[in-house]
Amino acid sequence: MCGIVGYIGSKNCIPVILGGLKRLEYRGYDSAGVGVLLNGVSKIVKNKGKVSLLEKKLEADKIESTIGIGHTRWATHGEPNEINAHPHANQDGTLFLIHNGIIENYQTLKKQLRHEGYTFRSDTDSEVIIHLIESFMKKGNAFQKSVRLALSEVDGTYGLAIINSKEPDRIIAARKGSPLVIGVGEKENYIASDVSALIAHTKNIVYVEDGEIVEVYADKFVAKTILDEDIEKDVIEVSMTLEEIDKGGHPTFMIKEIMEQHESVFNSMRGRLIMDEGTAKLGGLDTVVDRLAASKRIVISACGTSWHAALVGEYMFEQFLRIPTEVEYASEFRYRNPIIQPDDTIIFISQSGETADTLAALREAKRKRALCLGVCNVVGSSVARESDAGVYIHAGPEIGVASTKAFTGQLVVLALITLLVARKRDLSLADGKKIVEEFNSIPDKIRKILELNDQIERIANDFKNAKNFLYLGRGYNFPVALEGALKLKEISYIHAEGYPAAEMKHGPIALVDENMPVVFIAPKDSTYDKIISNIEEIRARKGKIIAIANENDSEIDRLADYTVKIPETIRMLMPILTVIPLQLLAYHVAVKKGLNVDQPRNLAKSVTVE
Ligand code: M6R
């Protein structure tokens, strides 16, 4: 839940580390710090708040060094302040540590270390690691061995890096449960939580796996397991570009990511539709598609927005595959000893591919021998690598903390899986071709919806001071209601709830009065008449109605206070369209409230702690 960066080479490490930390701020941004080694002396600079504040502090200090590590924090143990910011140092300030993850047995270790005479400066769990390393070094062990011994005593997760002023020729980095990559340069090397922090410097990446520990020098790196066995690591050339992770002229990443969805959705389906055969081609599933089609049950597991995509997937699979499908919060799934049979398929959806709960659920399902598939955006991420097979959504890097284009990409991939498997089961060629045809029209329809941006901004202006919102939808659009409410909550801090429209009568309707905006997702499908009745019920109680409806729907104008008219498509693909006005509505409300939409309070892009 934090971002880490390190550099060793011949350049000044400060700009490299600051640039990397800024790219990683999506992982946490409540405090930041760097630690460098300067001719045998070591120095830490850190502060509460964002990396930009740290940058100012460093400018004033005029520090230069060729080896350093940096951290941007999302607090778990200990409040966000300067003392709890990383790096953390050992007693005499010769060792520095940055850590992403959680040390579960830190209280026990802290007690033991205090007993040995160690003094703690912070409230963090991380600090125990550096004192533990020092304690092993004091007992005569070498630096690398002490790191290894210390890590074998900690329970929990880590992606970490340590530097030692007495051995300033290397950074030692290790991973268990939190992401870590090494960037390989020309007589210089890097470490980071993910590739986006390094892409300005190198595309040659080594993915560090759980249980590995790497000594990173300027001209080489040496990888071993935590048990001290030698390992060979492959250097992989990644395709990510700098332009992909820049704002591209937009004021925020979130609006950039919303506005590029006609392209990202196109990229998610590009080359994957076969019109002649009325089906989809997903290379990542080639080896498992028959097993998937023969599954007795499908479970889809995910968190947050990805969980909402999973709910849409449930509707798709049950409508077209007629295979019983269940959706599980990853965090609940793993802890209740789930019943998993070998002929089950479990699909794990995760934009980042690093969400701790999703990864833990995947590992549990693998232990129980189900077919485990990953639907991820981040190439080479843990979920992608640990699944039996899977499909990338290819939405491009998503930097805004609120997920937008990843959600529409996930829906595309779920619909492609549905089409592929349905054609293997009993979907006719003619029906398959109709779906392919509809798919092909989706990017243009998204473009038309994005043109409604100004209209949606005006609606947002009228509701920016609302205290509550209700989002209602039926069938395929019930999960979209949940997603619309989540988007508003997380970036505008307005309380919002998503409900199946008919459930509203069973409780939430008590909340409705003239101050309650109610967003209805009301496309012309088989549930339309029912949803019109629900709209009438809200109107009768003077709620303010904002309807997302189809272009040819004139009836709804009479009922709704505001209508946003979007193109029609088949039911299965409708959520890809209906969610976009809701993303824009949340975005504009938050901007009008003067909030930071890319980095909402208390949130981080990738939740790598449980
Ligand atoms: O990377 P993942 O898709 O696994 O992330 C899951 C959730 O943490 C994520 O969707 C979160 O809910 C976002 N803030 C939603 O905008």
XYZ file of C-alpha atoms and ligand atoms in Angstrom:
626
model
C 0.000 0.000 0.000
C 3.089 2.165 -0.189
C 5.445 2.936 -3.046
C 9.164 2.227 -2.939
C 11.974 3.312 -5.284
C 15.742 2.916 -5.192
C 18.682 3.845 -7.403
C 22.362 2.894 -7.571
C 24.667 4.105 -10.343
C 26.648 7.201 -11.245
C 23.827 9.803 -11.498
C 22.385 11.881 -8.695
C 19.707 9.578 -7.280
C 17.417 12.348 -5.960
C 15.592 13.274 -9.207
C 15.293 9.582 -10.121
C 13.746 8.732 -6.759
C 11.434 11.764 -6.674
C 10.232 11.096 -10.231
C 9.566 7.463 -9.352
C 7.775 8.334 -6.115
C 5.491 10.756 -7.957
C 4.493 7.941 -10.306
C 3.830 5.734 -7.294
C 1.768 8.228 -5.330
C -1.325 6.326 -6.395
C -0.164 3.721 -3.866
C -0.181 6.143 -0.946
C 0.506 9.780 -0.316
C 0.307 10.627 3.355
C 4.059 11.013 3.916
C 7.255 10.532 1.950
C 10.979 10.266 2.508
C 14.358 9.446 1.020
C 17.532 8.013 2.461
C 20.900 8.447 0.743
C 24.504 7.530 1.384
C 27.002 10.365 0.927
C 30.679 9.417 1.122
C 30.265 7.114 4.083
C 27.737 9.375 5.773
C 24.028 8.662 5.610
C 21.129 11.045 5.536
C 17.357 10.760 5.723
C 14.957 13.499 4.663
C 11.243 12.934 5.199
C 8.009 14.747 5.860
C 4.266 14.422 6.260
C 2.263 14.924 3.060
C 2.938 14.496 -0.592
C 6.113 13.928 -2.554
C 6.000 17.548 -3.809
C 6.588 18.742 -0.232
C 9.510 16.369 0.136
C 10.882 17.719 -3.139
C 10.882 21.286 -1.739
C 12.662 20.125 1.387
C 15.304 18.321 -0.672
C 15.826 21.375 -2.907
C 16.597 23.409 0.200
C 19.013 20.732 1.458
C 20.808 20.462 -1.944
C 21.643 16.789 -1.398
C 23.326 14.758 -4.124
C 24.199 11.073 -3.965
C 24.593 8.107 -6.299
C 22.760 5.611 -4.077
C 19.442 6.142 -2.359
C 16.012 4.786 -1.552
C 12.637 6.552 -1.314
C 9.152 5.796 -0.039
C 5.639 7.200 -0.311
C 3.385 5.947 2.465
C -0.200 4.862 3.003
C -0.431 4.528 6.765
C -1.389 1.223 8.346
C 0.416 1.183 11.705
C 1.033 4.622 13.155
C -0.524 7.888 12.075
C 0.699 9.732 8.985
C 3.465 11.978 10.350
C 7.138 12.648 9.799
C 8.345 10.204 12.442
C 6.365 7.313 10.977
C 7.433 8.178 7.413
C 10.065 5.904 5.853
C 13.015 5.323 5.633
C 13.518 3.969 9.119
C 17.041 3.770 10.496
C 18.869 1.445 12.889
C 20.244 2.741 16.213
C 23.375 4.454 14.868
C 21.889 5.547 11.525
C 24.027 3.299 9.310
C 21.176 1.191 7.919
C 18.039 2.527 6.214
C 14.891 0.612 5.358
C 11.847 1.278 3.190
C 8.978 -1.169 3.436
C 5.622 -1.788 1.751
C 3.464 -4.362 3.518
C 2.531 -5.349 7.043
C 4.580 -7.171 9.672
C 1.978 -9.106 11.617
C 4.219 -10.255 14.498
C 5.796 -6.841 15.035
C 4.609 -6.569 18.634
C 6.381 -9.783 19.619
C 9.539 -8.777 17.760
C 9.430 -5.287 19.242
C 9.244 -6.700 22.759
C 12.162 -9.014 22.072
C 14.264 -6.201 20.549
C 13.455 -3.808 23.395
C 14.684 -6.506 25.723
C 17.960 -6.517 23.786
C 18.191 -2.742 24.331
C 16.804 -1.424 21.048
C 14.950 1.877 21.127
C 12.039 2.498 18.767
C 11.382 5.917 17.319
C 8.192 5.323 15.339
C 4.838 3.596 15.840
C 5.247 1.566 12.668
C 5.442 -2.175 12.291
C 8.202 -1.666 9.687
C 10.774 -0.351 12.129
C 11.251 -3.779 13.736
C 12.845 -5.068 10.540
C 15.776 -2.685 10.585
C 16.568 -3.314 14.257
C 16.277 -7.036 13.701
C 18.783 -6.815 10.848
C 21.140 -4.811 13.048
C 20.762 -7.352 15.818
C 21.866 -10.157 13.466
C 24.772 -8.041 12.181
C 25.926 -7.418 15.734
C 26.044 -11.171 16.249
C 28.682 -11.341 13.492
C 26.556 -12.057 10.435
C 27.205 -10.356 7.102
C 24.776 -7.717 5.783
C 22.950 -9.958 3.269
C 22.795 -12.874 5.680
C 21.407 -10.638 8.415
C 18.641 -9.450 6.088
C 17.852 -13.059 5.280
C 17.802 -14.122 8.911
C 15.659 -11.153 9.898
C 13.145 -11.819 7.138
C 12.824 -15.427 8.138
C 11.623 -14.219 11.552
C 8.932 -11.853 10.320
C 5.361 -12.922 9.577
C 3.468 -10.821 7.095
C 4.143 -9.149 3.793
C 6.925 -7.030 2.433
C 8.408 -5.403 -0.601
C 11.437 -3.709 0.907
C 14.851 -2.226 0.312
C 17.775 -1.567 2.641
C 20.993 0.407 2.250
C 24.050 0.272 4.494
C 26.521 3.166 4.763
C 29.309 0.684 5.517
C 28.619 -1.223 2.262
C 27.457 1.537 -0.078
C 27.953 -0.556 -3.221
C 24.517 -2.203 -3.083
C 20.838 -2.027 -2.253
C 19.332 -5.187 -0.804
C 15.712 -5.736 -1.824
C 13.280 -8.527 -0.958
C 9.712 -9.499 -1.611
C 6.963 -11.481 0.055
C 3.421 -10.561 -0.826
C 4.076 -6.960 -1.923
C 5.163 -6.135 -5.467
C 8.793 -5.446 -6.350
C 10.653 -5.016 -9.625
C 14.254 -4.307 -10.572
C 15.042 -1.983 -13.460
C 18.218 -2.872 -15.313
C 20.193 0.008 -16.818
C 23.681 0.678 -18.226
C 25.974 0.603 -15.194
C 23.023 1.641 -13.074
C 20.131 -0.273 -11.571
C 16.829 0.539 -9.929
C 14.249 -1.012 -7.679
C 10.571 -0.045 -7.435
C 7.113 -1.220 -6.478
C 6.100 -1.240 -10.113
C 7.301 -0.584 -13.609
C 5.625 2.843 -13.964
C 8.206 4.310 -11.545
C 11.085 3.222 -13.767
C 9.820 3.551 -17.297
C 11.449 6.985 -17.760
C 14.831 5.267 -17.288
C 14.613 1.678 -18.487
C 12.261 -0.853 -20.042
C 14.358 -3.808 -18.927
C 12.618 -5.243 -15.917
C 13.096 -8.171 -13.563
C 10.039 -9.263 -11.597
C 11.066 -10.302 -8.096
C 8.996 -13.188 -6.770
C 7.855 -13.976 -3.257
C 10.623 -15.465 -1.149
C 13.407 -13.843 -3.205
C 16.112 -11.502 -2.022
C 18.241 -9.505 -4.444
C 21.504 -7.614 -4.017
C 21.399 -4.781 -6.509
C 24.766 -3.247 -7.473
C 25.394 -0.547 -10.093
C 26.617 -3.081 -12.662
C 24.857 -6.323 -11.680
C 22.292 -7.914 -9.469
C 22.474 -11.199 -7.567
C 19.231 -13.004 -6.768
C 18.800 -15.732 -4.160
C 15.947 -17.341 -2.334
C 15.400 -16.543 1.300
C 16.966 -19.977 1.938
C 20.153 -18.755 0.197
C 19.763 -20.798 -2.994
C 21.052 -19.183 -6.215
C 18.412 -18.264 -8.798
C 18.538 -17.042 -12.389
C 16.166 -14.177 -13.170
C 15.005 -13.229 -16.663
C 15.194 -9.616 -17.779
C 11.954 -8.777 -19.600
C 11.501 -5.848 -21.966
C 8.180 -4.166 -21.151
C 6.127 -2.259 -23.703
C 4.735 0.511 -21.454
C 5.525 4.044 -22.700
C 5.900 7.339 -20.845
C 3.022 8.898 -22.816
C 0.731 6.155 -21.538
C 1.372 7.185 -17.957
C 1.197 10.968 -18.460
C -1.929 13.134 -18.225
C -1.889 13.873 -21.962
C -3.083 17.490 -21.587
C -5.927 16.676 -19.184
C -6.099 18.335 -15.743
C -6.296 14.986 -13.935
C -5.553 11.342 -14.615
C -9.135 10.446 -13.821
C -10.659 12.588 -16.561
C -7.974 11.447 -18.994
C -8.835 7.854 -18.212
C -12.581 8.443 -18.521
C -12.190 10.320 -21.811
C -9.972 7.700 -23.429
C -12.433 4.844 -22.894
C -13.435 4.618 -26.558
C -9.768 3.726 -27.185
C -9.157 1.595 -24.104
C -12.300 -0.442 -24.762
C -11.222 -0.839 -28.375
C -7.822 -2.053 -27.145
C -9.515 -4.547 -24.817
C -11.316 -6.147 -27.760
C -8.791 -5.545 -30.536
C -7.966 -8.702 -32.488
C -10.191 -10.779 -30.239
C -13.411 -10.956 -32.286
C -13.956 -13.362 -35.181
C -16.983 -12.232 -37.174
C -17.129 -15.264 -39.526
C -17.339 -17.619 -36.607
C -19.423 -15.352 -34.389
C -16.986 -15.864 -31.546
C -14.030 -14.480 -29.635
C -10.378 -15.508 -29.613
C -8.566 -15.231 -26.282
C -5.076 -16.689 -26.612
C -4.581 -16.737 -22.845
C -7.451 -19.239 -22.486
C -6.537 -21.572 -25.380
C -5.261 -24.323 -23.134
C -8.139 -24.200 -20.655
C -11.214 -23.183 -22.621
C -12.656 -26.705 -22.829
C -12.286 -27.158 -19.083
C -13.880 -23.761 -18.549
C -16.809 -24.636 -20.838
C -17.324 -27.889 -18.930
C -17.266 -26.254 -15.484
C -20.063 -27.209 -13.139
C -19.852 -23.865 -11.393
C -18.064 -20.551 -11.887
C -17.046 -18.307 -9.023
C -15.814 -14.776 -9.671
C -13.825 -13.192 -6.889
C -12.608 -9.604 -6.625
C -12.685 -6.401 -4.554
C -14.182 -2.926 -5.026
C -14.875 -1.881 -8.591
C -13.556 -5.197 -9.878
C -16.192 -6.894 -7.704
C -18.850 -4.808 -9.458
C -17.496 -6.018 -12.793
C -17.734 -9.549 -11.401
C -21.442 -9.017 -10.664
C -22.016 -7.997 -14.288
C -20.068 -11.135 -15.282
C -22.481 -13.237 -13.234
C -25.397 -11.925 -15.292
C -23.487 -12.611 -18.524
C -22.456 -16.166 -17.614
C -25.843 -17.202 -16.302
C -27.685 -15.725 -19.306
C -25.433 -17.158 -22.010
C -23.571 -20.103 -20.497
C -26.277 -21.368 -18.164
C -23.530 -22.319 -15.696
C -24.339 -21.455 -12.075
C -22.173 -18.478 -11.179
C -21.412 -16.903 -7.831
C -19.619 -13.693 -6.996
C -17.494 -13.478 -3.879
C -15.680 -10.657 -2.148
C -12.108 -11.934 -2.189
C -11.673 -10.898 1.436
C -14.597 -13.086 2.543
C -13.890 -15.953 0.203
C -10.553 -16.994 1.607
C -11.492 -16.868 5.260
C -14.574 -19.034 5.223
C -13.009 -22.245 3.992
C -14.888 -22.059 0.682
C -16.294 -25.201 -0.865
C -14.330 -25.612 -4.078
C -14.566 -28.662 -6.345
C -12.021 -29.592 -9.016
C -14.604 -28.932 -11.752
C -15.163 -25.362 -10.571
C -13.613 -22.437 -12.386
C -12.672 -19.448 -10.280
C -12.036 -16.153 -12.038
C -10.074 -13.475 -10.200
C -10.549 -9.940 -11.456
C -8.035 -7.282 -10.465
C -6.918 -4.139 -12.253
C -3.604 -4.065 -10.418
C -3.218 -7.800 -10.019
C -1.676 -7.022 -6.627
C -4.711 -6.667 -4.343
C -3.764 -8.684 -1.265
C -7.214 -10.160 -0.670
C -7.639 -11.233 -4.288
C -4.186 -12.771 -4.360
C -4.827 -14.648 -1.120
C -8.161 -15.936 -2.471
C -6.411 -17.078 -5.662
C -3.809 -18.987 -3.648
C -6.552 -20.646 -1.580
C -8.458 -21.705 -4.726
C -5.259 -23.068 -6.290
C -4.613 -25.143 -3.205
C -8.057 -26.661 -3.730
C -7.269 -27.441 -7.391
C -9.953 -25.410 -9.100
C -9.146 -23.934 -12.497
C -7.993 -20.408 -11.599
C -8.181 -17.664 -14.210
C -6.967 -14.077 -13.889
C -8.470 -10.988 -15.506
C -5.908 -8.253 -14.906
C -4.764 -4.975 -16.357
C -1.201 -4.816 -15.089
C 0.943 -7.084 -17.205
C 3.207 -9.353 -15.172
C 1.302 -8.636 -11.940
C 1.047 -11.285 -9.230
C -2.531 -12.384 -10.021
C -1.625 -12.651 -13.702
C 1.464 -14.712 -12.999
C -0.038 -17.005 -10.405
C -3.270 -17.874 -12.237
C -3.454 -21.046 -14.354
C -4.420 -18.923 -17.350
C -6.052 -15.592 -18.000
C -6.846 -12.580 -20.085
C -5.311 -9.123 -19.912
C -7.732 -6.227 -20.310
C -5.151 -4.032 -22.095
C -6.755 -0.796 -20.865
C -3.323 0.828 -20.455
C -1.947 2.093 -17.134
C -4.690 3.374 -14.830
C -3.225 5.972 -12.472
C -6.312 7.705 -11.000
C -7.197 5.984 -7.745
C -10.848 5.711 -8.788
C -11.064 2.939 -11.333
C -12.791 3.897 -14.600
C -11.316 2.546 -17.816
C -10.219 -0.640 -16.059
C -13.875 -1.296 -15.181
C -15.078 -0.961 -18.780
C -12.117 -3.091 -19.897
C -13.046 -5.769 -17.371
C -16.620 -5.775 -18.706
C -15.326 -6.195 -22.254
C -13.157 -9.153 -21.254
C -15.990 -10.806 -19.332
C -18.249 -10.392 -22.361
C -15.545 -11.847 -24.630
C -15.153 -14.852 -22.317
C -18.947 -15.235 -22.373
C -19.044 -15.180 -26.165
C -16.146 -17.631 -26.527
C -17.563 -20.144 -24.075
C -21.185 -19.705 -25.146
C -20.200 -20.588 -28.714
C -18.469 -23.725 -27.380
C -21.725 -24.583 -25.613
C -25.008 -23.786 -27.336
C -24.982 -20.234 -28.707
C -25.846 -20.271 -32.412
C -23.570 -18.824 -35.095
C -26.225 -16.219 -35.965
C -26.532 -15.072 -32.353
C -22.753 -15.045 -31.976
C -22.440 -12.846 -35.060
C -24.993 -10.392 -33.654
C -22.927 -10.064 -30.489
C -19.723 -9.518 -32.490
C -21.495 -6.835 -34.510
C -22.642 -5.086 -31.342
C -19.168 -5.303 -29.878
C -17.765 -3.554 -32.918
C -20.129 -0.611 -32.459
C -19.251 -0.032 -28.801
C -16.200 2.295 -29.178
C -18.210 4.739 -31.335
C -21.098 4.652 -28.896
C -18.700 5.459 -26.070
C -17.364 8.392 -28.096
C -20.943 9.738 -28.363
C -21.459 9.413 -24.608
C -18.217 11.259 -23.902
C -19.604 14.164 -25.949
C -22.231 14.570 -23.207
C -19.513 15.694 -20.804
C -20.693 19.345 -20.682
C -24.304 18.369 -20.031
C -23.243 16.058 -17.208
C -21.026 18.787 -15.757
C -24.106 21.084 -15.557
C -26.039 18.368 -13.726
C -23.113 17.941 -11.333
C -23.167 21.646 -10.628
C -26.788 21.422 -9.454
C -25.967 18.573 -7.039
C -22.504 19.419 -5.758
C -23.900 20.293 -2.322
C -26.081 17.210 -1.957
C -25.459 15.215 1.205
C -26.709 11.849 -0.069
C -27.341 10.113 -3.367
C -29.217 6.958 -4.335
C -28.320 4.959 -7.446
C -30.870 2.465 -8.715
C -30.738 -0.075 -11.526
C -32.134 -3.482 -12.405
C -30.607 -6.637 -13.905
C -27.328 -5.917 -15.655
C -27.510 -2.343 -14.444
C -27.800 -3.104 -10.748
C -23.997 -3.547 -10.482
C -23.658 -0.302 -12.439
C -25.726 1.421 -9.734
C -23.273 0.070 -7.141
C -20.345 1.292 -9.204
C -21.880 4.766 -9.720
C -22.384 5.100 -5.965
C -18.838 3.920 -5.217
C -17.355 6.416 -7.685
C -19.228 9.302 -6.069
C -18.357 8.217 -2.518
C -14.681 7.715 -3.075
C -13.886 10.979 -4.817
C -16.550 13.441 -3.622
C -17.030 12.083 -0.069
C -20.805 12.301 -0.539
C -22.678 9.407 0.988
C -24.180 7.323 -1.807
C -25.858 3.956 -1.991
C -26.507 1.671 -4.920
C -29.546 -0.599 -4.835
C -31.514 -2.891 -7.108
C -34.329 -0.511 -8.075
C -37.088 -2.763 -6.747
C -35.391 -3.163 -3.364
C -35.749 0.547 -2.816
C -39.319 -0.001 -1.616
C -38.036 -2.263 1.157
C -36.227 0.426 3.081
C -34.221 3.120 1.281
C -37.396 4.850 0.078
C -37.708 6.179 3.624
C -34.730 8.414 2.841
C -36.369 10.041 -0.146
C -37.503 13.646 0.071
C -37.004 16.757 -2.064
C -33.296 16.835 -1.127
C -32.490 13.338 -2.331
C -31.012 12.969 -5.825
C -31.824 9.535 -7.235
C -29.919 8.312 -10.262
C -31.822 5.739 -12.297
C -30.077 3.588 -14.866
C -33.007 2.996 -17.151
C -32.090 1.715 -20.621
C -34.865 0.283 -22.811
C -34.539 -3.385 -21.963
C -36.829 -6.024 -20.532
C -36.803 -4.325 -17.131
C -37.768 -0.905 -18.514
C -41.455 -0.898 -17.554
C -40.631 -1.929 -14.030
C -38.036 0.760 -13.644
C -40.485 3.367 -14.901
C -42.775 2.337 -12.027
C -39.862 2.782 -9.619
C -39.233 6.250 -11.025
C -42.893 7.116 -10.445
C -42.541 5.999 -6.834
C -39.601 8.342 -6.277
C -41.375 11.206 -8.075
C -44.359 10.800 -5.789
C -42.008 11.454 -2.867
C -40.421 14.480 -4.530
C -36.953 12.939 -4.995
C -34.842 14.567 -7.731
C -34.524 12.149 -10.611
C -31.500 11.881 -12.871
C -32.112 9.218 -15.509
C -29.587 7.507 -17.740
C -31.808 6.470 -20.620
C -31.655 5.553 -24.285
C -31.669 8.095 -27.093
C -35.038 6.967 -28.454
C -36.779 7.206 -25.087
C -39.123 10.186 -24.948
C -41.343 8.813 -22.204
C -38.662 9.294 -19.592
C -38.391 13.066 -20.199
C -41.804 13.496 -18.620
C -40.731 11.724 -15.440
C -37.128 12.685 -14.813
C -35.757 16.063 -13.738
C -32.607 15.395 -15.764
C -32.027 12.864 -18.526
C -28.768 11.752 -20.056
C -29.485 10.010 -23.345
C -27.086 7.335 -24.494
C -27.055 4.951 -27.498
C -28.658 1.524 -27.303
C -26.926 -1.819 -27.361
C -27.634 -5.404 -26.300
C -28.233 -6.016 -22.600
C -24.926 -7.764 -22.002
C -22.897 -4.793 -23.263
C -25.118 -2.048 -21.843
C -23.146 -1.616 -18.566
C -20.091 -0.587 -20.616
C -22.149 2.404 -21.769
C -24.326 3.188 -18.763
C -21.413 3.491 -16.347
C -19.686 6.285 -18.259
C -22.184 9.081 -17.427
C -21.921 7.994 -13.779
C -18.129 8.266 -13.853
C -18.437 11.760 -15.328
C -21.073 12.785 -12.793
C -18.886 11.695 -9.860
C -15.857 13.369 -11.414
C -17.529 16.758 -11.926
C -19.191 16.788 -8.501
C -15.800 16.144 -6.861
C -13.977 18.755 -8.963
C -16.676 21.337 -8.174
C -16.159 20.604 -4.501
C -12.481 21.407 -5.001
C -11.302 17.874 -4.215
C -8.286 15.958 -5.459
C -9.940 13.295 -7.607
C -6.751 11.447 -8.462
C -5.726 10.989 -4.859
C -8.827 10.890 -2.678
C -8.305 10.903 1.072
C -7.561 7.615 2.845
C -7.452 5.632 -0.390
C -4.688 4.018 -2.379
C -4.819 2.596 -5.855
C -3.650 -0.812 -4.972
C -4.588 -2.355 -1.637
C -1.666 -4.662 -1.006
C -2.476 -5.198 2.659
C -5.321 -7.289 4.034
O -6.601 -3.552 -8.439
P -7.937 -4.139 -8.073
O -8.891 -4.155 -9.199
O -7.802 -5.494 -7.445
O -8.504 -3.176 -6.965
C -9.705 -3.456 -6.308
C -10.207 -2.262 -5.543
O -9.279 -1.882 -4.567
C -10.471 -1.074 -6.456
O -11.357 -1.399 -7.477
C -11.044 0.102 -5.629
O -12.318 -0.220 -5.164
C -11.049 1.387 -6.444
N -10.753 2.496 -5.569
C -12.345 1.671 -7.091
O -12.378 2.868 -7.780
